[in-house]
Amino acid sequence: MEPVTRIATVADLGLLARIEDAADQLFIDRFQPDSWGSAPSGYLRAAEPGFVLVRETAGGQIAGFVHVLETDGACHLEQLAVDPAFARQGHGRALVKAAREHAADRGHTRMTLRTYIDVPWNGPFYAAIGFTSEEPRTPFEQDLVRIEAELGLEQYGPREQMAISLT
């Protein structure tokens, strides 16, 4: 059996916070923050408008997930997390590709995200798969910048908005 990317099921949702927390350890190791909150549950993510996809390995394990928000006609890649045990095997790329295809099937023509410019598995990764830098345009995108400022995310390095066409 080949790895497959699919819509998350209720059974998958309980695994997502653990995967995200494991993936976040890379940020913790890099940034050395005083504190770092736990990831939201997969149930909370699934309750938001949008969709959650998971990447299932050939062995049936969930390697990672992507959470895409759909709000006010916007399509925003909110979270991509791959368990470090499955890193550097193409699962992140496969998740983003599937998220783009799924969003396009749902009528979206553009996808945005917010990320760290200088973290190799962030800005450079997304640039390598076709995302380009842009200024926040919509009230939703501007709210994300405000929330990041309130959370103090800039203390860990510069952040940027990126987008990609889905057509």
One Martini backbone bead per residue (centre of mass of N, CA, C, O) as a GRO file, in nm:
protein
  167
    1MET     BB    1   0.097   0.036   0.021
    2GLU     BB    2   0.042   0.362  -0.018
    3PRO     BB    3   0.045   0.662   0.054
    4VAL     BB    4  -0.218   0.879   0.197
    5THR     BB    5  -0.446   1.143   0.131
    6ARG     BB    6  -0.700   1.260   0.368
    7ILE     BB    7  -0.968   1.293   0.532
    8ALA     BB    8  -1.041   1.342   0.840
    9THR     BB    9  -1.126   1.159   1.107
   10VAL     BB   10  -1.231   1.114   1.417
   11ALA     BB   11  -0.996   0.915   1.485
   12ASP     BB   12  -0.766   1.128   1.405
   13LEU     BB   13  -0.805   1.383   1.594
   14GLY     BB   14  -0.650   1.267   1.855
   15LEU     BB   15  -0.350   1.296   1.705
   16LEU     BB   16  -0.277   1.597   1.627
   17ALA     BB   17  -0.149   1.727   1.880
   18ARG     BB   18   0.091   1.535   1.901
   19ILE     BB   19   0.212   1.603   1.628
   20GLU     BB   20   0.245   1.908   1.674
   21ASP     BB   21   0.418   1.893   1.928
   22ALA     BB   22   0.651   1.740   1.794
   23ALA     BB   23   0.705   1.953   1.572
   24ASP     BB   24   0.750   2.198   1.776
   25GLN     BB   25   1.027   2.111   1.887
   26LEU     BB   26   1.191   2.254   1.668
   27PHE     BB   27   1.123   2.539   1.770
   28ILE     BB   28   1.217   2.512   2.060
   29ASP     BB   29   1.512   2.447   1.990
   30ARG     BB   30   1.560   2.715   1.828
   31PHE     BB   31   1.423   2.947   2.031
   32GLN     BB   32   1.406   2.913   2.342
   33PRO     BB   33   1.155   2.943   2.508
   34ASP     BB   34   0.992   2.997   2.802
   35SER     BB   35   0.728   2.925   2.635
   36TRP     BB   36   0.492   2.663   2.507
   37GLY     BB   37   0.219   2.577   2.378
   38SER     BB   38  -0.024   2.376   2.315
   39ALA     BB   39  -0.198   2.217   2.103
   40PRO     BB   40  -0.469   2.189   1.947
   41SER     BB   41  -0.717   2.009   1.886
   42GLY     BB   42  -0.863   1.835   1.635
   43TYR     BB   43  -1.153   1.913   1.712
   44LEU     BB   44  -1.113   2.217   1.692
   45ARG     BB   45  -1.022   2.226   1.402
   46ALA     BB   46  -1.279   2.080   1.278
   47ALA     BB   47  -1.481   2.317   1.383
   48GLU     BB   48  -1.373   2.480   1.173
   49PRO     BB   49  -1.367   2.644   0.893
   50GLY     BB   50  -1.304   2.373   0.671
   51PHE     BB   51  -1.006   2.156   0.668
   52VAL     BB   52  -0.875   1.814   0.723
   53LEU     BB   53  -0.571   1.653   0.654
   54VAL     BB   54  -0.416   1.334   0.609
   55ARG     BB   55  -0.118   1.127   0.645
   56GLU     BB   56  -0.087   0.799   0.534
   57THR     BB   57   0.088   0.537   0.563
   58ALA     BB   58   0.161   0.225   0.454
   59GLY     BB   59   0.125   0.133   0.776
   60GLY     BB   60  -0.122   0.335   0.896
   61GLN     BB   61   0.005   0.595   0.979
   62ILE     BB   62   0.014   0.920   1.110
   63ALA     BB   63   0.233   1.173   0.992
   64GLY     BB   64   0.011   1.407   0.924
   65PHE     BB   65  -0.111   1.755   0.875
   66VAL     BB   66  -0.376   1.972   0.741
   67HIS     BB   67  -0.499   2.310   0.795
   68VAL     BB   68  -0.791   2.469   0.652
   69LEU     BB   69  -0.920   2.780   0.611
   70GLU     BB   70  -1.265   2.907   0.572
   71THR     BB   71  -1.308   3.263   0.517
   72ASP     BB   72  -1.455   3.500   0.349
   73GLY     BB   73  -1.343   3.334   0.082
   74ALA     BB   74  -1.100   3.219   0.217
   75CYS     BB   75  -0.772   3.048   0.191
   76HIS     BB   76  -0.597   2.898   0.477
   77LEU     BB   77  -0.295   2.785   0.589
   78GLU     BB   78  -0.269   2.713   0.922
   79GLN     BB   79  -0.156   2.396   0.926
   80LEU     BB   80   0.159   2.214   0.937
   81ALA     BB   81   0.220   1.864   1.034
   82VAL     BB   82   0.508   1.657   1.109
   83ASP     BB   83   0.631   1.392   1.223
   84PRO     BB   84   0.961   1.343   1.285
   85ALA     BB   85   0.952   1.030   1.212
   86PHE     BB   86   0.847   1.147   0.897
   87ALA     BB   87   1.060   1.316   0.799
   88ARG     BB   88   1.184   1.366   0.483
   89GLN     BB   89   0.935   1.199   0.289
   90GLY     BB   90   0.699   1.404   0.156
   91HIS     BB   91   0.447   1.472   0.336
   92GLY     BB   92   0.423   1.779   0.326
   93ARG     BB   93   0.394   1.810   0.021
   94ALA     BB   94   0.145   1.627  -0.004
   95LEU     BB   95  -0.040   1.796   0.176
   96VAL     BB   96  -0.030   2.060   0.015
   97LYS     BB   97  -0.126   1.949  -0.251
   98ALA     BB   98  -0.400   1.843  -0.147
   99ALA     BB   99  -0.502   2.114  -0.038
  100ARG     BB  100  -0.505   2.259  -0.307
  101GLU     BB  101  -0.698   2.066  -0.454
  102HIS     BB  102  -0.935   2.082  -0.254
  103ALA     BB  103  -0.975   2.389  -0.270
  104ALA     BB  104  -1.031   2.398  -0.572
  105ASP     BB  105  -1.281   2.207  -0.559
  106ARG     BB  106  -1.419   2.443  -0.362
  107GLY     BB  107  -1.343   2.726  -0.542
  108HIS     BB  108  -1.060   2.811  -0.509
  109THR     BB  109  -0.779   3.043  -0.625
  110ARG     BB  110  -0.645   3.084  -0.330
  111MET     BB  111  -0.355   3.061  -0.105
  112THR     BB  112  -0.263   3.109   0.231
  113LEU     BB  113   0.008   3.217   0.459
  114ARG     BB  114   0.202   3.198   0.765
  115THR     BB  115   0.560   3.271   0.829
  116TYR     BB  116   0.888   3.196   0.853
  117ILE     BB  117   1.149   3.305   0.665
  118ASP     BB  118   1.426   3.157   0.815
  119VAL     BB  119   1.293   2.884   0.831
  120PRO     BB  120   1.354   2.610   0.648
  121TRP     BB  121   1.052   2.469   0.713
  122ASN     BB  122   0.929   2.728   0.585
  123GLY     BB  123   0.972   2.960   0.373
  124PRO     BB  124   1.159   2.785   0.182
  125PHE     BB  125   0.959   2.557   0.143
  126TYR     BB  126   0.723   2.722   0.017
  127ALA     BB  127   0.888   2.841  -0.216
  128ALA     BB  128   0.965   2.560  -0.347
  129ILE     BB  129   0.627   2.513  -0.395
  130GLY     BB  130   0.522   2.832  -0.499
  131PHE     BB  131   0.529   3.038  -0.292
  132THR     BB  132   0.463   3.389  -0.231
  133SER     BB  133   0.515   3.697  -0.147
  134GLU     BB  134   0.291   3.912   0.052
  135GLU     BB  135   0.051   4.128   0.129
  136PRO     BB  136  -0.189   4.197   0.324
  137ARG     BB  137  -0.543   4.244   0.224
  138THR     BB  138  -0.737   4.142   0.428
  139PRO     BB  139  -0.889   4.139   0.723
  140PHE     BB  140  -0.799   3.855   0.796
  141GLU     BB  141  -0.494   3.897   0.739
  142GLN     BB  142  -0.463   4.139   0.938
  143ASP     BB  143  -0.545   3.979   1.190
  144LEU     BB  144  -0.306   3.786   1.188
  145VAL     BB  145  -0.092   4.001   1.241
  146ARG     BB  146  -0.207   4.096   1.510
  147ILE     BB  147  -0.192   3.823   1.658
  148GLU     BB  148   0.111   3.784   1.631
  149ALA     BB  149   0.183   4.037   1.793
  150GLU     BB  150   0.039   3.952   2.058
  151LEU     BB  151   0.223   3.679   2.072
  152GLY     BB  152   0.529   3.748   1.980
  153LEU     BB  153   0.655   3.609   1.713
  154GLU     BB  154   0.889   3.811   1.620
  155GLN     BB  155   1.108   3.724   1.836
  156TYR     BB  156   1.192   3.467   1.631
  157GLY     BB  157   1.124   3.628   1.366
  158PRO     BB  158   1.043   3.679   1.060
  159ARG     BB  159   0.736   3.743   0.896
  160GLU     BB  160   0.506   3.605   0.643
  161GLN     BB  161   0.327   3.626   0.354
  162MET     BB  162   0.173   3.372   0.154
  163ALA     BB  163   0.106   3.261  -0.192
  164ILE     BB  164  -0.124   3.072  -0.415
  165SER     BB  165  -0.231   2.948  -0.696
  166LEU     BB  166  -0.519   2.727  -0.799
  167THR     BB  167  -0.519   2.756  -1.139
   0.00000   0.00000   0.00000
